[in-house]
Coordinates of N, CA and C in Angstrom, one line a residue:
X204 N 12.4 -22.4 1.2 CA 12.8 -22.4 -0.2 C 14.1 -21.5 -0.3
X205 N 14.8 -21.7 -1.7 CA 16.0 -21.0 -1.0 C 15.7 -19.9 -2.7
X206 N 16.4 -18.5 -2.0 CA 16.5 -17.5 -3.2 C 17.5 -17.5 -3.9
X207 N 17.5 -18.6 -5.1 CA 18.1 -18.6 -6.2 C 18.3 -18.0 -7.7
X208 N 18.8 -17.8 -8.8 CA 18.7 -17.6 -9.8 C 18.5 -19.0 -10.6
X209 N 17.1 -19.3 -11.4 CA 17.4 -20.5 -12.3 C 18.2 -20.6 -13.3
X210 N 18.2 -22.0 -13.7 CA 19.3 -22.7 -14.3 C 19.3 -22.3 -15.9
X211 N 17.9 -22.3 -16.5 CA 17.9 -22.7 -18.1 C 16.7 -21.2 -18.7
X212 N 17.1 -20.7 -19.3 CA 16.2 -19.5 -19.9 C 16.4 -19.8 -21.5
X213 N 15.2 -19.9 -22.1 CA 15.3 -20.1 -23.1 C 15.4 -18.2 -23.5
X214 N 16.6 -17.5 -23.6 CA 16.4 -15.7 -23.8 C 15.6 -15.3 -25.1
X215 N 15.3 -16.2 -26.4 CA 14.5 -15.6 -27.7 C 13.0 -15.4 -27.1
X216 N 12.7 -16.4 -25.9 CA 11.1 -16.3 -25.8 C 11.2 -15.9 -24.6
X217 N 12.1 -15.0 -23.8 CA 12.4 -13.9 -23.0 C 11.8 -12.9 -23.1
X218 N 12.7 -12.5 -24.5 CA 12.5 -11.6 -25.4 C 10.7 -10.5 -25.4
X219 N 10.9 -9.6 -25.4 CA 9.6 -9.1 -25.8 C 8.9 -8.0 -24.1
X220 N 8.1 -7.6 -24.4 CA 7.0 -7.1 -23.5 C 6.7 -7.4 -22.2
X221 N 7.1 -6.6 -21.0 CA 6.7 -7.4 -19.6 C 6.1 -6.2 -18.8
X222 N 4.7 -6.6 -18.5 CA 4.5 -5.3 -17.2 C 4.6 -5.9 -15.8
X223 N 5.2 -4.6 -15.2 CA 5.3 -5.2 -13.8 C 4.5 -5.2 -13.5
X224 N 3.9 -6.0 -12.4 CA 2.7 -5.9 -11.5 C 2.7 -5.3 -10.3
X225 N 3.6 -6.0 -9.8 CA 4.1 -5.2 -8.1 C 5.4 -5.6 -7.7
X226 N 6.2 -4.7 -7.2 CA 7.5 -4.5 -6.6 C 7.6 -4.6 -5.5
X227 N 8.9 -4.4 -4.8 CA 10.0 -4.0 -3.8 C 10.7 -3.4 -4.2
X228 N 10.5 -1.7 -4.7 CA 10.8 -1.5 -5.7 C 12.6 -0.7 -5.1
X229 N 13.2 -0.7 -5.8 CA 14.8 0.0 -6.0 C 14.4 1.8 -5.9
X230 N 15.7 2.2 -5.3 CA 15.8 3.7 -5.4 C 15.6 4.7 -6.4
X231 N 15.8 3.7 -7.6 CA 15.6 4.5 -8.9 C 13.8 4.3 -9.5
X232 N 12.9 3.3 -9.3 CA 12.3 3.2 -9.9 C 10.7 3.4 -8.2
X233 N 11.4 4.2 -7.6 CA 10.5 4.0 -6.1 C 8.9 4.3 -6.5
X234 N 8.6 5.7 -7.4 CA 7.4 6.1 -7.2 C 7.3 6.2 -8.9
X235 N 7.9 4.7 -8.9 CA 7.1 4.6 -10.6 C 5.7 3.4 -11.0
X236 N 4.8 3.9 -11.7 CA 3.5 3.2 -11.8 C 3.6 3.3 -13.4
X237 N 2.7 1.7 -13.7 CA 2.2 0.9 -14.9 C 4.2 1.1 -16.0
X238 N 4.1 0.8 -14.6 CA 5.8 0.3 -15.6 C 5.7 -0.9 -16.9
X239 N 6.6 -1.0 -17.7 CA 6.7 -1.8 -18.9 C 7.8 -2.1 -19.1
X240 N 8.2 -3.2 -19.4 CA 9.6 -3.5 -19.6 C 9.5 -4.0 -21.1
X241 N 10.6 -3.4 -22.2 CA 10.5 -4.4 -23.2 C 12.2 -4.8 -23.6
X242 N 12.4 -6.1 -23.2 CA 13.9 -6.5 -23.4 C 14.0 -7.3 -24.9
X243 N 15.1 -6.7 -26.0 CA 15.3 -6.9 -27.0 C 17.0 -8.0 -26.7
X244 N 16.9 -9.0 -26.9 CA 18.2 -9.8 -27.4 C 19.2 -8.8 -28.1
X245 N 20.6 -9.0 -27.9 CA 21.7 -8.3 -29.0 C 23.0 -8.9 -28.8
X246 N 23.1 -9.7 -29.9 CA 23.9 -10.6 -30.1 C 24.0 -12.0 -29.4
X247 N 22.7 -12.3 -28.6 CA 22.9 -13.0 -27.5 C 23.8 -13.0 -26.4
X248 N 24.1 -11.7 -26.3 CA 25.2 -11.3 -25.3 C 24.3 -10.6 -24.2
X249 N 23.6 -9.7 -24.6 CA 22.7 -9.1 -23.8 C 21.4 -9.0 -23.9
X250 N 20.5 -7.9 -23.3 CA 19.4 -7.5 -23.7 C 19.9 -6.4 -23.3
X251 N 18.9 -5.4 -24.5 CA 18.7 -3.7 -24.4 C 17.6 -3.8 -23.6
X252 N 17.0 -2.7 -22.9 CA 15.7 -3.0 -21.8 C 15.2 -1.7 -22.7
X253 N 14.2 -1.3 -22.6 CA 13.5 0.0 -22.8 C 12.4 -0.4 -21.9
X254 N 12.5 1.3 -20.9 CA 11.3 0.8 -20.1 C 10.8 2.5 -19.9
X255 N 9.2 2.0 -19.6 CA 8.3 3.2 -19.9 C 7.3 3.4 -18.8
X256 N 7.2 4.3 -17.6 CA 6.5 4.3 -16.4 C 6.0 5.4 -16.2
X257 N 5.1 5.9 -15.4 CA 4.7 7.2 -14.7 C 5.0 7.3 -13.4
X258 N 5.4 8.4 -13.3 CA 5.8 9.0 -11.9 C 4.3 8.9 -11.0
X259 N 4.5 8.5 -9.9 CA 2.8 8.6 -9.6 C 2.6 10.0 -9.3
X260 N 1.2 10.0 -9.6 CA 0.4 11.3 -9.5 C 0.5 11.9 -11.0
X261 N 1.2 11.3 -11.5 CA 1.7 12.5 -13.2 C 1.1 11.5 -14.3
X262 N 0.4 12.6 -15.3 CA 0.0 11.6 -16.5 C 1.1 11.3 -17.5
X263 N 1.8 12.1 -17.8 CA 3.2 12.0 -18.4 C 4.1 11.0 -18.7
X264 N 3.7 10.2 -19.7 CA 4.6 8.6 -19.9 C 6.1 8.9 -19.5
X265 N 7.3 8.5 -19.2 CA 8.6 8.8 -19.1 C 8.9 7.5 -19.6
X266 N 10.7 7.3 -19.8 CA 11.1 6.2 -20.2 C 12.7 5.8 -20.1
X267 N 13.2 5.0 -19.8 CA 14.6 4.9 -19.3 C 15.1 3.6 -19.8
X268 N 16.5 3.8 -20.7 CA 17.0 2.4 -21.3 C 18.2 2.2 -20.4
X269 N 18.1 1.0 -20.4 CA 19.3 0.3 -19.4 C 19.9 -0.9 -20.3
X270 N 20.4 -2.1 -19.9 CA 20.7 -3.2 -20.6 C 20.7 -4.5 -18.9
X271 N 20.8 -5.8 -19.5 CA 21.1 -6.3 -18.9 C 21.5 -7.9 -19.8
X272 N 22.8 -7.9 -18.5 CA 23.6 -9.1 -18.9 C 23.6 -10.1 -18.6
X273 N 24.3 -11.5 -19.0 CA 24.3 -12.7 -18.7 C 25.3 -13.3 -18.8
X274 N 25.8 -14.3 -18.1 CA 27.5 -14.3 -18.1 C 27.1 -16.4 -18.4
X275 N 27.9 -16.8 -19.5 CA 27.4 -18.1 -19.7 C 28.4 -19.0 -18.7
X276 N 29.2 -18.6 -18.1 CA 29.5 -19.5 -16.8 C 29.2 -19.5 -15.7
X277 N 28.0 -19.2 -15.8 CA 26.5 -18.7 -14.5 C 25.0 -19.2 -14.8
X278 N 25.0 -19.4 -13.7 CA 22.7 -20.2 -14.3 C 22.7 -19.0 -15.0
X279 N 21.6 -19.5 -16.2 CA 20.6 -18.3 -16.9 C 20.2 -17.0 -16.5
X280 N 19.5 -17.3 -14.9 CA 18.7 -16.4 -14.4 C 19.8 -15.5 -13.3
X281 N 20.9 -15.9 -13.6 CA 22.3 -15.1 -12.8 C 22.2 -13.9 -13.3
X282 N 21.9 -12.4 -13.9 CA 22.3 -11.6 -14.5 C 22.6 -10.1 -13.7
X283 N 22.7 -9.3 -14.5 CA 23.5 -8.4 -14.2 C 22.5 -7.2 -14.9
X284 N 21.9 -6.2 -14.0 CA 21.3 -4.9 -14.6 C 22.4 -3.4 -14.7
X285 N 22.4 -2.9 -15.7 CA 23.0 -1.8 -15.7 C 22.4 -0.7 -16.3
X286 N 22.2 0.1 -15.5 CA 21.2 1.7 -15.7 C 22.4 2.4 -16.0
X287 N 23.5 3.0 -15.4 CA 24.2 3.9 -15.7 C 25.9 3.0 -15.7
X288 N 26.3 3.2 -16.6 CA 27.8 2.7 -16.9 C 29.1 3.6 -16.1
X289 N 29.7 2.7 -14.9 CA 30.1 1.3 -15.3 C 29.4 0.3 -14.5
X290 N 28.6 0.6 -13.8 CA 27.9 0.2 -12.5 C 26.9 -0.7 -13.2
X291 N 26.7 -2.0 -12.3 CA 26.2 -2.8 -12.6 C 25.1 -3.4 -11.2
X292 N 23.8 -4.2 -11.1 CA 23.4 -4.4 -10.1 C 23.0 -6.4 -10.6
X293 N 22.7 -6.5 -9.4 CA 22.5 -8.3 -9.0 C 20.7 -8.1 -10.1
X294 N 20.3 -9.0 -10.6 CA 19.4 -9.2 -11.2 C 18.7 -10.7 -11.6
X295 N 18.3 -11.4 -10.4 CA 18.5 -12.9 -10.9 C 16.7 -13.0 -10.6
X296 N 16.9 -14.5 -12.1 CA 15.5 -14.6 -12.3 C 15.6 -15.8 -11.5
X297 N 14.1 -15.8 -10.3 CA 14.1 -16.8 -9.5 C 12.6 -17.5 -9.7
X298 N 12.3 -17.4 -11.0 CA 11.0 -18.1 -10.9 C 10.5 -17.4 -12.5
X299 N 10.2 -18.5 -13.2 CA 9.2 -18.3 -14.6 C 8.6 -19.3 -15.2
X300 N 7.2 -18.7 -15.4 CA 6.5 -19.5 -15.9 C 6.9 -20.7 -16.9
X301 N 6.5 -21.8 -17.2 CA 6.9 -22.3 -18.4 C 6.6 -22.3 -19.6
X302 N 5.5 -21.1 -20.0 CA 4.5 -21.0 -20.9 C 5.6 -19.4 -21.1
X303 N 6.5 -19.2 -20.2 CA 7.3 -17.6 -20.0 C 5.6 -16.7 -20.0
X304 N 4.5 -16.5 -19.1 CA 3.8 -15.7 -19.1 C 3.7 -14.8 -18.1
X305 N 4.5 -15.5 -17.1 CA 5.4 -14.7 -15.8 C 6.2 -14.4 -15.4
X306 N 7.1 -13.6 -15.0 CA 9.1 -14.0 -14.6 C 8.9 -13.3 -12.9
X307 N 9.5 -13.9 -12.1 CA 9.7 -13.1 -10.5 C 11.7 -12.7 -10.9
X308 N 12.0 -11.4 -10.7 CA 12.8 -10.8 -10.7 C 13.5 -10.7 -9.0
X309 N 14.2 -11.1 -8.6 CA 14.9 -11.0 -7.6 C 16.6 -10.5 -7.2
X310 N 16.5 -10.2 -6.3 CA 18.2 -10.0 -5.6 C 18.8 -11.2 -4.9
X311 N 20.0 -11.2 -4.9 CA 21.2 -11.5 -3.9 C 20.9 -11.8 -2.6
X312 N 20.6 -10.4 -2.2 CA 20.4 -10.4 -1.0 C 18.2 -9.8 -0.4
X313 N 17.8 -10.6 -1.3 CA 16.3 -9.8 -1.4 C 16.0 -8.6 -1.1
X314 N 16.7 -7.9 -1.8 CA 16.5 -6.1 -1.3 C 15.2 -5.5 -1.9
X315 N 15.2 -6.2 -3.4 CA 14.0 -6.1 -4.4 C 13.5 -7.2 -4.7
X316 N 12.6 -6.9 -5.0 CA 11.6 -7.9 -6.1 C 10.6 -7.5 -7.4
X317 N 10.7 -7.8 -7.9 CA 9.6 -7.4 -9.0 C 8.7 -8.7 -9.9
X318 N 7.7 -8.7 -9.6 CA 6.5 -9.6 -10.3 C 5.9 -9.2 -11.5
X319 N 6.5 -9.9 -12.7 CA 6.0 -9.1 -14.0 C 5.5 -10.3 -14.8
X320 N 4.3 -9.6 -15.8 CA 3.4 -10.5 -16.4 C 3.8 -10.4 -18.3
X321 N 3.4 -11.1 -19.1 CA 2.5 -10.6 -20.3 C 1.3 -9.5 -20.8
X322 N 0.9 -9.9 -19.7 CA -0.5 -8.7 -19.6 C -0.6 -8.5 -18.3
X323 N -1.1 -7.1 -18.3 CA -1.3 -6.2 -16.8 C -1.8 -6.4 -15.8
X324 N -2.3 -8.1 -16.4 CA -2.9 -8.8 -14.9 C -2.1 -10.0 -15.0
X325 N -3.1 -10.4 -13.5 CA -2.7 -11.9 -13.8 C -3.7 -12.5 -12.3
X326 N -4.7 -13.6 -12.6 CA -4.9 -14.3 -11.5 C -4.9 -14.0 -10.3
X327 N -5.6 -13.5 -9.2 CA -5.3 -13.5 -8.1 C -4.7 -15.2 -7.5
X328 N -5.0 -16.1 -7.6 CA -5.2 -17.1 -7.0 C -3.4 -17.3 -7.2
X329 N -2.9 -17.4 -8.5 CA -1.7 -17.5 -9.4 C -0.2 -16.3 -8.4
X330 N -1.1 -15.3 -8.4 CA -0.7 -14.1 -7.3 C -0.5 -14.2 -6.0
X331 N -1.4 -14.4 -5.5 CA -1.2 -15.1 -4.1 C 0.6 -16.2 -3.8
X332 N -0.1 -17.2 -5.1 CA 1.0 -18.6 -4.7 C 2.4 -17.8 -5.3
X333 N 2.5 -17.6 -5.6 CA 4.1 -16.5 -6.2 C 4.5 -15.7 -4.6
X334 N 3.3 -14.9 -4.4 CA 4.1 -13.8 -3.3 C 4.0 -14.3 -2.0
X335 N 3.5 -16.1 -1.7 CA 4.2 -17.3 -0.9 C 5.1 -17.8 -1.2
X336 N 5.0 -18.0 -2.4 CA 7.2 -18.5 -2.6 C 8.4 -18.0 -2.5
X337 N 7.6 -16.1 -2.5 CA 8.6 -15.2 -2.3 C 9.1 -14.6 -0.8
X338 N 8.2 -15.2 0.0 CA 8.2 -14.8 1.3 C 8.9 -15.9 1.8
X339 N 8.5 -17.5 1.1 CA 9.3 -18.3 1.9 C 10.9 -18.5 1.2
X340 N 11.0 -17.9 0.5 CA 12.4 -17.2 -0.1 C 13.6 -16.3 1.0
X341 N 12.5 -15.6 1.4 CA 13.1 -14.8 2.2 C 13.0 -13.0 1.8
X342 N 12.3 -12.9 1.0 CA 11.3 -11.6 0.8 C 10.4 -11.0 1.7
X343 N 10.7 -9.8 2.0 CA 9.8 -8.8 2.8 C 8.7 -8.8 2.1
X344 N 7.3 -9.5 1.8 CA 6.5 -9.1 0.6 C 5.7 -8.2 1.1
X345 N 5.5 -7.6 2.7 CA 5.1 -6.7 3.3 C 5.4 -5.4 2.7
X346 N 6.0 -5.2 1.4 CA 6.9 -4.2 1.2 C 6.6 -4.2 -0.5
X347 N 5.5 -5.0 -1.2 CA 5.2 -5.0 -2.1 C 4.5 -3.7 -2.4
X348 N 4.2 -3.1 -3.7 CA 3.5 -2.2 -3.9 C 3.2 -2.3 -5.3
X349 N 1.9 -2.4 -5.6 CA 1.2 -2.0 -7.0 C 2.4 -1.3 -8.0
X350 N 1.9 -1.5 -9.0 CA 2.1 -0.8 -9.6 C 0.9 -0.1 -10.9
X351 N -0.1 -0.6 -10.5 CA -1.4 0.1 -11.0 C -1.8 0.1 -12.4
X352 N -2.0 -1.0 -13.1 CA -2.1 -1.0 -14.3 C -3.5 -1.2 -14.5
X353 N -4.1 -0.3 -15.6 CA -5.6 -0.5 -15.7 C -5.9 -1.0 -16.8

């Protein structure tokens, strides 16, 4: 299978509430647990992200806004994450439910991954077949890790 960004994202039913499940996770978000992502539309140009995790071992909610973009002479799931301005990172969506109750978040060069739901679970069975598509992608999923939502 090959690690792409898809074609068509409907972004209004994007929109809203996502918890990660389990990662590959980035330098910035390494020893973060029961992460949440909530991306708001703005202008149809972007999304604002607001996102809310715990450091593991700490009870202490924390929270970090970023944005992320989409460039309309690129598939949908082409986009662009930016935590600190002007810097920008690869962010392509390689896989979503049709019902949008899942999205697999991937890189360029599969450095990351992130598996996020609607709710804090999801199916093992459903789980499984995702983190085989992502291996036959070309993902380390050896390298996945919880993110511990109860």
């Amino acid at each position: 299978m090959e690690n792409k960004p898809i074609s068509n994202i409907d972004f209004k039913a994007f929109e809203g509430k996502w918890y990660s499940l389990y990662s590959i996770p980035t330098l910035l978000d390494k020893n973060w647990k029961q992460t949440t992502e909530t991306y708001t539309l703005v202008d149809g140009g972007h999304f604002d992200v607001f996102t809310t995790y715990h450091k593991e071992g700490k009870a202490e909610e924390k929270s970090i806004t970023s944005k992320l973009f989409f460039d309309p002479e690129k598939p949908d799931g082409d986009m662009k994450a930016q935590f600190l301005w002007p810097f920008k990172i690869g962010y392509w969506i390689i896989e979503l439910a049709d019902d949008y109750s899942y999205v697999v978040v991937g890189h360029p060069d599969e450095k990351y991954l992130f598996i996020m739901a609607r709710a804090p679970k999801m199916e093992a069975d459903l789980l499984v077949d995702i983190i085989e598509r992502c291996r036959e992608k070309g993902y380390d999923v050896s390298e996945l890790v919880t993110q511990e939502h109860f």
